[in-house]
Amino acid sequence: MNNNARMTTFDSITIRRAALADAYLAALKAQPGRPIALFAPRRVGKTHFLDGDLAPAAVKAGMLPVYADLWLSRKDPLAAINHALEEALDDVTVPTSAAGKAAKTPVRKVAILGNSMDFGDAPVRRPLPDDPRLRLDSLITRLASATGKQIVLMLDEVQSLAQAPQADDVIGTIRAVLQKHKKLVFSLFTGSSQEELGAMMAVAGAPMYQFAQLQTFPNLGTEYLELLAAHYRKVHPNKSLELAALERMFAHVGWKPALMKDLVKAMSADGITDVNQGLTLYLADERNVAAWQGMFDRLLPLEQAVAVLVAHGIAPMAKATTDALAQEPGLASTQPKVRSAVDRLRKAQILAKPEHGGSFHLEDQLFADYLAQKYTPHYLAKVRPSITAPKNAPKQLGNKLPTAK
Ligand SMILES: Nc1ncnc2c1ncn2[C@@H]1O[C@H](COP(=O)(O)OP(=O)(O)OP(=O)(O)O)[C@@H](O)[C@H]1O
Ligand SMILES: [Mg+2]
């Protein structure tokens, strides 16, 4: 019986990836000073992996994992990294229990002018430098020496460094410090945009490939779907889900486990085994509709037009598209305006571009399905490049999922 057999809800199903974590640690050790930069689209499980697999693997290997989410402090990423390191340093130098304190800091009694005072042998090290760049440098040295361990520094959403004020300076500092302390610290970055990370490393003065080892973070595989199907069978002993159909659905939603789980959960609630029917019902579910429609309603008219076209598989920046949009009376569109709308949608992480070229798509495929189903603008025919079947044609849900290869 594996540990997953004990799982009792769809939500508690989780895939652990210890071998992948070990492989990254080995790759880091093989090239000291060179971080690994992992790329994957949103919601495929990067953070889940750092937290649940890489950090424990590092501990097991006798190293000290330190995690910082740079997206949360785009304005001051260096402070976020320093804060994470300081917390780790506190964990090792400041004992949490009273007993620990007493053991660590022997209290001496001294009499000064008849008054008795208690004080301990407080750490005599100089305070950490205030300059965040020097502070980073010091923190790494101190943390490594306090623990006697090598640090595994995990920087999540590292592409947000590019958005920091004085990005060049910050990136340059991180790079220099990581190089300088390559015996003490290994680092692993994650990002959801290869393009942005490439741009970010370019500002640091050397091409990305010379600094970090760029790797694509692998998607979860069939083992996740097997667990979902197994749990479904537990709930509905007389029914079963077809694995090949689940695989097509998983590919359709961009290998996003939480999205996939939600779909299977909804299918289970309705006792449905047909994935196409499950998808149709999911797209019609009023809670999902409210969320998607709310997101759509907050967009500006031109952004809405772009989102709908992309949902229909149309390239937003193609000349036929920008021409057609320019002719729409309500939109007052121009080619630069379409470009800005695209940029805003990307910044809002609604629109994404695949890593290796290719056309734009909506980050959330189910949102795209919803839009394509609901909106069919009259100019769609004009911008459709050819007679090839549209990717997300409305009223064709049954044909929507790509067939297995
Ligand atoms: N190995 C896994 N097993 C089961 N579920 C997972 C796994 N990895 C991720 N998930 C689910 O997918 C969801 C998204 O994962 P996570 O937040 O790690 O993705 P991410 O790539 O970091 O996304 P973002 O780009 O939004 O930061 C999580 O809420 C989690 O429930
Ligand atoms: Mg994440």
GROMACS .gro file of C-alpha atoms and ligand atoms in nm:
model
  437
    1MET     CA    1   0.000   0.000   0.000
    2ASN     CA    2   0.153   0.332  -0.093
    3ASN     CA    3   0.106   0.643   0.113
    4ASN     CA    4  -0.151   0.777  -0.128
    5ALA     CA    5  -0.392   0.493  -0.056
    6ARG     CA    6  -0.469   0.657   0.274
    7MET     CA    7  -0.584   0.977   0.107
    8THR     CA    8  -0.944   1.048   0.163
    9THR     CA    9  -1.038   1.351  -0.044
   10PHE     CA   10  -0.959   1.486  -0.390
   11ASP     CA   11  -0.795   1.782  -0.220
   12SER     CA   12  -0.549   1.575  -0.027
   13ILE     CA   13  -0.413   1.400  -0.335
   14THR     CA   14  -0.060   1.512  -0.390
   15ILE     CA   15   0.232   1.387  -0.592
   16ARG     CA   16   0.574   1.401  -0.432
   17ARG     CA   17   0.872   1.437  -0.662
   18ALA     CA   18   1.174   1.339  -0.458
   19ALA     CA   19   1.374   1.206  -0.753
   20LEU     CA   20   1.329   1.531  -0.943
   21ALA     CA   21   1.442   1.729  -0.640
   22ASP     CA   22   1.751   1.511  -0.600
   23ALA     CA   23   1.832   1.559  -0.967
   24TYR     CA   24   1.824   1.937  -0.927
   25LEU     CA   25   2.043   1.923  -0.618
   26ALA     CA   26   2.292   1.709  -0.808
   27ALA     CA   27   2.290   1.953  -1.098
   28LEU     CA   28   2.352   2.242  -0.860
   29LYS     CA   29   2.644   2.068  -0.697
   30ALA     CA   30   2.791   1.983  -1.034
   31GLN     CA   31   2.818   2.349  -1.128
   32PRO     CA   32   2.881   2.565  -0.821
   33GLY     CA   33   2.791   2.929  -0.872
   34ARG     CA   34   2.542   2.856  -1.145
   35PRO     CA   35   2.182   2.876  -1.037
   36ILE     CA   36   1.917   2.662  -1.199
   37ALA     CA   37   1.634   2.864  -1.348
   38LEU     CA   38   1.319   2.660  -1.381
   39PHE     CA   39   1.044   2.764  -1.612
   40ALA     CA   40   0.687   2.662  -1.626
   41PRO     CA   41   0.356   2.833  -1.694
   42ARG     CA   42   0.142   2.945  -1.407
   43ARG     CA   43  -0.029   2.701  -1.175
   44VAL     CA   44   0.158   2.386  -1.277
   45GLY     CA   45   0.313   2.332  -0.936
   46LYS     CA   46   0.643   2.522  -0.909
   47THR     CA   47   0.591   2.655  -0.559
   48HIS     CA   48   0.438   2.330  -0.442
   49PHE     CA   49   0.754   2.157  -0.560
   50LEU     CA   50   0.998   2.398  -0.393
   51ASP     CA   51   0.813   2.379  -0.068
   52GLY     CA   52   0.716   2.014  -0.062
   53ASP     CA   53   0.999   1.843  -0.248
   54LEU     CA   54   1.310   2.051  -0.294
   55ALA     CA   55   1.326   2.191   0.060
   56PRO     CA   56   1.291   1.847   0.225
   57ALA     CA   57   1.541   1.698  -0.021
   58ALA     CA   58   1.789   1.970   0.072
   59VAL     CA   59   1.741   1.901   0.442
   60LYS     CA   60   1.790   1.532   0.381
   61ALA     CA   61   2.113   1.608   0.198
   62GLY     CA   62   2.237   1.803   0.501
   63MET     CA   63   2.181   2.144   0.344
   64LEU     CA   64   1.979   2.442   0.458
   65PRO     CA   65   1.687   2.548   0.236
   66VAL     CA   66   1.585   2.915   0.234
   67TYR     CA   67   1.281   3.029   0.037
   68ALA     CA   68   1.189   3.379  -0.080
   69ASP     CA   69   0.890   3.476  -0.291
   70LEU     CA   70   0.998   3.775  -0.495
   71TRP     CA   71   0.656   3.838  -0.642
   72LEU     CA   72   0.532   3.944  -0.299
   73SER     CA   73   0.791   4.219  -0.274
   74ARG     CA   74   0.850   4.334  -0.627
   75LYS     CA   75   0.935   4.681  -0.500
   76ASP     CA   76   1.221   4.558  -0.288
   77PRO     CA   77   1.329   4.206  -0.378
   78LEU     CA   78   1.666   4.231  -0.211
   79ALA     CA   79   1.493   4.303   0.118
   80ALA     CA   80   1.279   3.994   0.067
   81ILE     CA   81   1.583   3.775   0.013
   82ASN     CA   82   1.762   3.927   0.310
   83HIS     CA   83   1.455   3.883   0.525
   84ALA     CA   84   1.435   3.515   0.437
   85LEU     CA   85   1.804   3.469   0.521
   86GLU     CA   86   1.768   3.662   0.847
   87GLU     CA   87   1.477   3.445   0.952
   88ALA     CA   88   1.687   3.139   0.884
   89LEU     CA   89   1.973   3.289   1.081
   90ASP     CA   90   1.741   3.365   1.371
   91ASP     CA   91   1.622   3.008   1.365
   92VAL     CA   92   1.973   2.884   1.430
   93THR     CA   93   2.111   3.155   1.654
   94VAL     CA   94   1.812   3.254   1.868
   95PRO     CA   95   1.686   2.953   2.058
   96THR     CA   96   1.310   2.958   2.089
   97SER     CA   97   1.263   2.792   2.426
   98ALA     CA   98   1.361   2.943   2.758
   99ALA     CA   99   1.571   2.635   2.826
  100GLY     CA  100   1.751   2.687   2.499
  101LYS     CA  101   1.824   3.046   2.588
  102ALA     CA  102   1.962   2.956   2.926
  103ALA     CA  103   2.184   2.695   2.775
  104LYS     CA  104   2.307   2.922   2.502
  105THR     CA  105   2.372   3.235   2.704
  106PRO     CA  106   2.517   3.175   3.048
  107VAL     CA  107   2.401   3.452   3.278
  108ARG     CA  108   2.669   3.613   3.486
  109LYS     CA  109   2.607   3.824   3.787
  110VAL     CA  110   2.832   4.122   3.835
  111ALA     CA  111   2.824   4.393   4.089
  112ILE     CA  112   2.866   4.744   3.967
  113LEU     CA  113   2.866   5.004   4.239
  114GLY     CA  114   2.673   4.776   4.464
  115ASN     CA  115   2.399   4.707   4.215
  116SER     CA  116   2.370   4.361   4.086
  117MET     CA  117   2.300   4.323   3.720
  118ASP     CA  118   2.219   4.027   3.503
  119PHE     CA  119   2.346   4.006   3.156
  120GLY     CA  120   2.455   3.738   2.926
  121ASP     CA  121   2.741   3.693   2.688
  122ALA     CA  122   2.551   3.851   2.406
  123PRO     CA  123   2.683   3.775   2.057
  124VAL     CA  124   2.970   4.012   2.002
  125ARG     CA  125   2.957   4.020   1.623
  126ARG     CA  126   2.918   4.350   1.453
  127PRO     CA  127   2.562   4.423   1.346
  128LEU     CA  128   2.475   4.332   0.992
  129PRO     CA  129   2.547   4.607   0.741
  130ASP     CA  130   2.252   4.829   0.656
  131ASP     CA  131   2.331   4.845   0.288
  132PRO     CA  132   2.113   4.566   0.151
  133ARG     CA  133   2.382   4.453  -0.092
  134LEU     CA  134   2.646   4.412   0.176
  135ARG     CA  135   2.385   4.266   0.404
  136LEU     CA  136   2.312   3.989   0.155
  137ASP     CA  137   2.680   3.911   0.137
  138SER     CA  138   2.718   3.901   0.516
  139LEU     CA  139   2.404   3.701   0.572
  140ILE     CA  140   2.521   3.422   0.348
  141THR     CA  141   2.856   3.399   0.520
  142ARG     CA  142   2.706   3.410   0.867
  143LEU     CA  143   2.428   3.167   0.796
  144ALA     CA  144   2.665   2.917   0.643
  145SER     CA  145   2.908   2.946   0.931
  146ALA     CA  146   2.638   2.937   1.200
  147THR     CA  147   2.491   2.618   1.059
  148GLY     CA  148   2.795   2.460   0.903
  149LYS     CA  149   2.570   2.385   0.609
  150GLN     CA  150   2.548   2.483   0.249
  151ILE     CA  151   2.248   2.698   0.171
  152VAL     CA  152   1.994   2.618  -0.097
  153LEU     CA  153   1.846   2.955  -0.181
  154MET     CA  154   1.513   2.923  -0.361
  155LEU     CA  155   1.394   3.239  -0.533
  156ASP     CA  156   1.038   3.197  -0.649
  157GLU     CA  157   0.897   3.419  -0.926
  158VAL     CA  158   1.242   3.551  -0.996
  159GLN     CA  159   1.134   3.734  -1.308
  160SER     CA  160   0.980   3.998  -1.086
  161LEU     CA  161   1.336   4.117  -1.021
  162ALA     CA  162   1.313   4.283  -1.359
  163GLN     CA  163   1.030   4.500  -1.230
  164ALA     CA  164   1.222   4.622  -0.926
  165PRO     CA  165   1.340   4.982  -0.911
  166GLN     CA  166   1.708   4.979  -1.011
  167ALA     CA  167   1.667   4.628  -1.144
  168ASP     CA  168   2.016   4.623  -1.299
  169ASP     CA  169   2.177   4.698  -0.971
  170VAL     CA  170   1.975   4.439  -0.779
  171ILE     CA  171   2.028   4.164  -1.032
  172GLY     CA  172   2.397   4.245  -1.057
  173THR     CA  173   2.430   4.223  -0.679
  174ILE     CA  174   2.256   3.888  -0.654
  175ARG     CA  175   2.464   3.753  -0.931
  176ALA     CA  176   2.790   3.874  -0.783
  177VAL     CA  177   2.709   3.746  -0.436
  178LEU     CA  178   2.607   3.405  -0.567
  179GLN     CA  179   2.931   3.382  -0.762
  180LYS     CA  180   3.144   3.495  -0.473
  181HIS     CA  181   2.996   3.244  -0.231
  182LYS     CA  182   2.961   2.957  -0.468
  183LYS     CA  183   3.097   2.715  -0.213
  184LEU     CA  184   2.838   2.820   0.044
  185VAL     CA  185   2.520   2.876  -0.151
  186PHE     CA  186   2.338   2.701  -0.430
  187SER     CA  187   2.039   2.868  -0.578
  188LEU     CA  188   1.738   2.772  -0.774
  189PHE     CA  189   1.507   3.021  -0.940
  190THR     CA  190   1.160   2.969  -1.071
  191GLY     CA  191   0.981   3.183  -1.317
  192SER     CA  192   0.670   3.170  -1.524
  193SER     CA  193   0.812   3.363  -1.816
  194GLN     CA  194   1.128   3.257  -1.990
  195GLU     CA  195   1.117   3.570  -2.197
  196GLU     CA  196   1.113   3.794  -1.891
  197LEU     CA  197   1.388   3.601  -1.723
  198GLY     CA  198   1.600   3.621  -2.036
  199ALA     CA  199   1.547   3.996  -2.043
  200MET     CA  200   1.627   4.019  -1.678
  201MET     CA  201   1.958   3.841  -1.714
  202ALA     CA  202   2.048   4.050  -2.015
  203VAL     CA  203   2.042   4.360  -1.796
  204ALA     CA  204   2.290   4.195  -1.565
  205GLY     CA  205   2.545   4.220  -1.841
  206ALA     CA  206   2.585   3.867  -1.966
  207PRO     CA  207   2.353   3.628  -2.142
  208MET     CA  208   2.140   3.414  -1.923
  209TYR     CA  209   2.280   3.090  -2.051
  210GLN     CA  210   2.624   3.182  -1.921
  211PHE     CA  211   2.495   3.239  -1.573
  212ALA     CA  212   2.202   3.017  -1.493
  213GLN     CA  213   2.122   2.669  -1.615
  214LEU     CA  214   1.789   2.711  -1.786
  215GLN     CA  215   1.558   2.419  -1.749
  216THR     CA  216   1.197   2.349  -1.821
  217PHE     CA  217   1.010   2.229  -1.518
  218PRO     CA  218   0.836   1.906  -1.615
  219ASN     CA  219   0.460   1.875  -1.595
  220LEU     CA  220   0.296   1.631  -1.362
  221GLY     CA  221   0.230   1.305  -1.538
  222THR     CA  222  -0.029   1.034  -1.550
  223GLU     CA  223   0.039   0.928  -1.192
  224TYR     CA  224  -0.159   1.228  -1.075
  225LEU     CA  225  -0.453   1.134  -1.298
  226GLU     CA  226  -0.434   0.777  -1.172
  227LEU     CA  227  -0.479   0.898  -0.817
  228LEU     CA  228  -0.772   1.117  -0.916
  229ALA     CA  229  -0.931   0.824  -1.098
  230ALA     CA  230  -0.865   0.593  -0.804
  231HIS     CA  231  -1.036   0.830  -0.567
  232TYR     CA  232  -1.326   0.869  -0.806
  233ARG     CA  233  -1.367   0.491  -0.803
  234LYS     CA  234  -1.366   0.493  -0.427
  235VAL     CA  235  -1.652   0.743  -0.428
  236HIS     CA  236  -1.837   0.567  -0.710
  237PRO     CA  237  -1.751   0.197  -0.684
  238ASN     CA  238  -1.951   0.110  -0.995
  239LYS     CA  239  -1.803   0.375  -1.221
  240SER     CA  240  -1.462   0.449  -1.359
  241LEU     CA  241  -1.290   0.726  -1.547
  242GLU     CA  242  -1.104   0.655  -1.867
  243LEU     CA  243  -0.739   0.741  -1.819
  244ALA     CA  244  -0.676   0.836  -2.182
  245ALA     CA  245  -0.965   1.083  -2.167
  246LEU     CA  246  -0.826   1.231  -1.846
  247GLU     CA  247  -0.490   1.270  -2.015
  248ARG     CA  248  -0.647   1.464  -2.300
  249MET     CA  249  -0.828   1.683  -2.053
  250PHE     CA  250  -0.508   1.742  -1.852
  251ALA     CA  251  -0.329   1.853  -2.169
  252HIS     CA  252  -0.626   2.072  -2.259
  253VAL     CA  253  -0.606   2.260  -1.927
  254GLY     CA  254  -0.231   2.302  -1.963
  255TRP     CA  255  -0.129   2.038  -1.706
  256LYS     CA  256  -0.253   2.247  -1.417
  257PRO     CA  257  -0.325   2.003  -1.135
  258ALA     CA  258  -0.560   2.220  -0.931
  259LEU     CA  259  -0.774   2.291  -1.237
  260MET     CA  260  -0.780   1.925  -1.327
  261LYS     CA  261  -0.872   1.829  -0.976
  262ASP     CA  262  -1.159   2.079  -0.974
  263LEU     CA  263  -1.295   1.930  -1.294
  264VAL     CA  264  -1.276   1.573  -1.167
  265LYS     CA  265  -1.427   1.679  -0.836
  266ALA     CA  266  -1.718   1.837  -1.019
  267MET     CA  267  -1.758   1.523  -1.230
  268SER     CA  268  -1.759   1.317  -0.914
  269ALA     CA  269  -2.021   1.539  -0.752
  270ASP     CA  270  -2.249   1.478  -1.051
  271GLY     CA  271  -2.146   1.116  -1.098
  272ILE     CA  272  -2.033   1.187  -1.454
  273THR     CA  273  -1.769   0.977  -1.624
  274ASP     CA  274  -1.759   1.145  -1.964
  275VAL     CA  275  -1.495   1.420  -1.960
  276ASN     CA  276  -1.656   1.622  -2.237
  277GLN     CA  277  -1.981   1.628  -2.049
  278GLY     CA  278  -1.789   1.714  -1.735
  279LEU     CA  279  -1.627   2.006  -1.912
  280THR     CA  280  -1.959   2.130  -2.050
  281LEU     CA  281  -2.115   2.127  -1.705
  282TYR     CA  282  -1.809   2.289  -1.552
  283LEU     CA  283  -1.827   2.572  -1.804
  284ALA     CA  284  -2.193   2.624  -1.720
  285ASP     CA  285  -2.151   2.608  -1.343
  286GLU     CA  286  -2.276   2.936  -1.205
  287ARG     CA  287  -1.989   2.979  -0.960
  288ASN     CA  288  -1.735   2.943  -1.237
  289VAL     CA  289  -1.937   3.166  -1.466
  290ALA     CA  290  -1.954   3.435  -1.199
  291ALA     CA  291  -1.577   3.427  -1.154
  292TRP     CA  292  -1.497   3.432  -1.526
  293GLN     CA  293  -1.756   3.693  -1.609
  294GLY     CA  294  -1.637   3.909  -1.322
  295MET     CA  295  -1.283   3.892  -1.455
  296PHE     CA  296  -1.402   3.971  -1.808
  297ASP     CA  297  -1.621   4.263  -1.699
  298ARG     CA  298  -1.327   4.431  -1.534
  299LEU     CA  299  -1.139   4.450  -1.864
  300LEU     CA  300  -1.146   4.752  -2.094
  301PRO     CA  301  -1.341   4.705  -2.419
  302LEU     CA  302  -1.033   4.654  -2.635
  303GLU     CA  303  -0.887   4.411  -2.383
  304GLN     CA  304  -1.214   4.220  -2.393
  305ALA     CA  305  -1.200   4.207  -2.771
  306VAL     CA  306  -0.843   4.077  -2.761
  307ALA     CA  307  -0.927   3.817  -2.496
  308VAL     CA  308  -1.223   3.688  -2.696
  309LEU     CA  309  -1.022   3.668  -3.018
  310VAL     CA  310  -0.738   3.485  -2.847
  311ALA     CA  311  -0.994   3.249  -2.692
  312HIS     CA  312  -1.103   3.171  -3.048
  313GLY     CA  313  -0.744   3.095  -3.143
  314ILE     CA  314  -0.682   3.422  -3.329
  315ALA     CA  315  -0.340   3.590  -3.315
  316PRO     CA  316  -0.409   3.935  -3.168
  317MET     CA  317  -0.119   4.116  -3.333
  318ALA     CA  318  -0.174   3.976  -3.683
  319LYS     CA  319  -0.244   4.250  -3.938
  320ALA     CA  320  -0.585   4.109  -4.025
  321THR     CA  321  -0.677   4.127  -3.656
  322THR     CA  322  -0.556   4.479  -3.588
  323ASP     CA  323  -0.718   4.596  -3.914
  324ALA     CA  324  -1.051   4.440  -3.821
  325LEU     CA  325  -1.039   4.587  -3.471
  326ALA     CA  326  -0.953   4.930  -3.614
  327GLN     CA  327  -1.274   4.921  -3.813
  328GLU     CA  328  -1.491   4.855  -3.512
  329PRO     CA  329  -1.671   5.180  -3.432
  330GLY     CA  330  -1.695   5.125  -3.058
  331LEU     CA  331  -1.329   5.040  -3.005
  332ALA     CA  332  -1.137   5.333  -3.159
  333SER     CA  333  -0.854   5.086  -3.196
  334THR     CA  334  -0.514   5.120  -3.360
  335GLN     CA  335  -0.229   4.877  -3.387
  336PRO     CA  336  -0.036   5.035  -3.095
  337LYS     CA  337  -0.351   5.027  -2.886
  338VAL     CA  338  -0.391   4.655  -2.951
  339ARG     CA  339  -0.031   4.607  -2.849
  340SER     CA  340  -0.087   4.793  -2.522
  341ALA     CA  341  -0.400   4.589  -2.455
  342VAL     CA  342  -0.198   4.272  -2.514
  343ASP     CA  343   0.075   4.397  -2.281
  344ARG     CA  344  -0.173   4.482  -2.008
  345LEU     CA  345  -0.335   4.140  -2.036
  346ARG     CA  346   0.003   3.976  -2.009
  347LYS     CA  347   0.095   4.182  -1.709
  348ALA     CA  348  -0.232   4.083  -1.547
  349GLN     CA  349  -0.133   3.724  -1.626
  350ILE     CA  350  -0.448   3.667  -1.823
  351LEU     CA  351  -0.263   3.626  -2.150
  352ALA     CA  352   0.050   3.418  -2.192
  353LYS     CA  353   0.293   3.331  -2.464
  354PRO     CA  354   0.444   2.987  -2.484
  355GLU     CA  355   0.814   2.960  -2.407
  356HIS     CA  356   0.930   2.856  -2.747
  357GLY     CA  357   0.749   3.105  -2.965
  358GLY     CA  358   0.401   3.031  -3.088
  359SER     CA  359   0.090   3.237  -3.048
  360PHE     CA  360  -0.072   3.392  -2.748
  361HIS     CA  361  -0.319   3.197  -2.542
  362LEU     CA  362  -0.519   3.267  -2.231
  363GLU     CA  363  -0.343   3.152  -1.918
  364ASP     CA  364  -0.656   2.971  -1.801
  365GLN     CA  365  -0.786   2.745  -2.075
  366LEU     CA  366  -1.124   2.704  -1.910
  367PHE     CA  367  -1.170   3.081  -1.907
  368ALA     CA  368  -1.082   3.070  -2.278
  369ASP     CA  369  -1.339   2.795  -2.334
  370TYR     CA  370  -1.597   3.001  -2.153
  371LEU     CA  371  -1.527   3.313  -2.357
  372ALA     CA  372  -1.517   3.128  -2.689
  373GLN     CA  373  -1.847   2.967  -2.608
  374LYS     CA  374  -2.017   3.286  -2.502
  375TYR     CA  375  -1.881   3.548  -2.741
  376THR     CA  376  -1.862   3.519  -3.117
  377PRO     CA  377  -1.791   3.868  -3.246
  378HIS     CA  378  -1.928   3.944  -3.593
  379TYR     CA  379  -1.579   4.022  -3.725
  380LEU     CA  380  -1.447   3.681  -3.631
  381ALA     CA  381  -1.487   3.553  -3.987
  382LYS     CA  382  -1.272   3.839  -4.116
  383VAL     CA  383  -0.980   3.761  -3.892
  384ARG     CA  384  -0.986   3.386  -3.915
  385PRO     CA  385  -0.685   3.304  -4.124
  386SER     CA  386  -0.812   3.007  -4.317
  387ILE     CA  387  -1.059   2.723  -4.334
  388THR     CA  388  -0.878   2.527  -4.063
  389ALA     CA  389  -1.105   2.443  -3.776
  390PRO     CA  390  -1.089   2.700  -3.499
  391LYS     CA  391  -0.925   2.577  -3.184
  392ASN     CA  392  -1.205   2.678  -2.954
  393ALA     CA  393  -1.506   2.688  -3.176
  394PRO     CA  394  -1.829   2.739  -2.988
  395LYS     CA  395  -2.090   2.464  -2.973
  396GLN     CA  396  -1.826   2.202  -3.044
  397LEU     CA  397  -1.738   2.109  -2.697
  398GLY     CA  398  -1.756   1.744  -2.785
  399ASN     CA  399  -1.476   1.789  -3.034
  400LYS     CA  400  -1.280   2.030  -2.830
  401LEU     CA  401  -1.034   1.807  -2.659
  402PRO     CA  402  -0.742   1.718  -2.878
  403THR     CA  403  -0.741   1.349  -2.954
  404ALA     CA  404  -0.472   1.129  -2.812
  405LYS     CA  405  -0.164   1.078  -3.022
  406LIG     N1  406   0.263   1.770  -0.709
  406LIG     C1  407   0.136   1.811  -0.694
  406LIG     N2  408   0.040   1.724  -0.657
  406LIG     C2  409  -0.086   1.766  -0.640
  406LIG     N3  410  -0.128   1.891  -0.658
  406LIG     C3  411  -0.038   1.983  -0.696
  406LIG     C4  412   0.098   1.947  -0.717
  406LIG     N4  413   0.164   2.058  -0.753
  406LIG     C5  414   0.074   2.156  -0.756
  406LIG     N5  415  -0.047   2.113  -0.721
  406LIG     C6  416  -0.168   2.194  -0.711
  406LIG     O1  417  -0.165   2.297  -0.808
  406LIG     C7  418  -0.184   2.423  -0.748
  406LIG     C8  419  -0.086   2.520  -0.808
  406LIG     O2  420   0.044   2.484  -0.765
  406LIG     P1  421   0.155   2.594  -0.737
  406LIG     O3  422   0.101   2.708  -0.665
  406LIG     O4  423   0.271   2.521  -0.681
  406LIG     O5  424   0.186   2.635  -0.887
  406LIG     P2  425   0.284   2.748  -0.939
  406LIG     O6  426   0.343   2.692  -1.064
  406LIG     O7  427   0.375   2.791  -0.831
  406LIG     O8  428   0.177   2.858  -0.974
  406LIG     P3  429   0.197   3.018  -0.984
  406LIG     O9  430   0.258   3.040  -1.116
  406LIG    O10  431   0.058   3.070  -0.975
  406LIG    O11  432   0.285   3.060  -0.871
  406LIG     C9  433  -0.164   2.406  -0.600
  406LIG    O12  434  -0.266   2.471  -0.531
  406LIG    C10  435  -0.172   2.258  -0.576
  406LIG    O13  436  -0.297   2.227  -0.519
  407MG      MG  437   0.414   2.974  -0.748
   0.00000   0.00000   0.00000
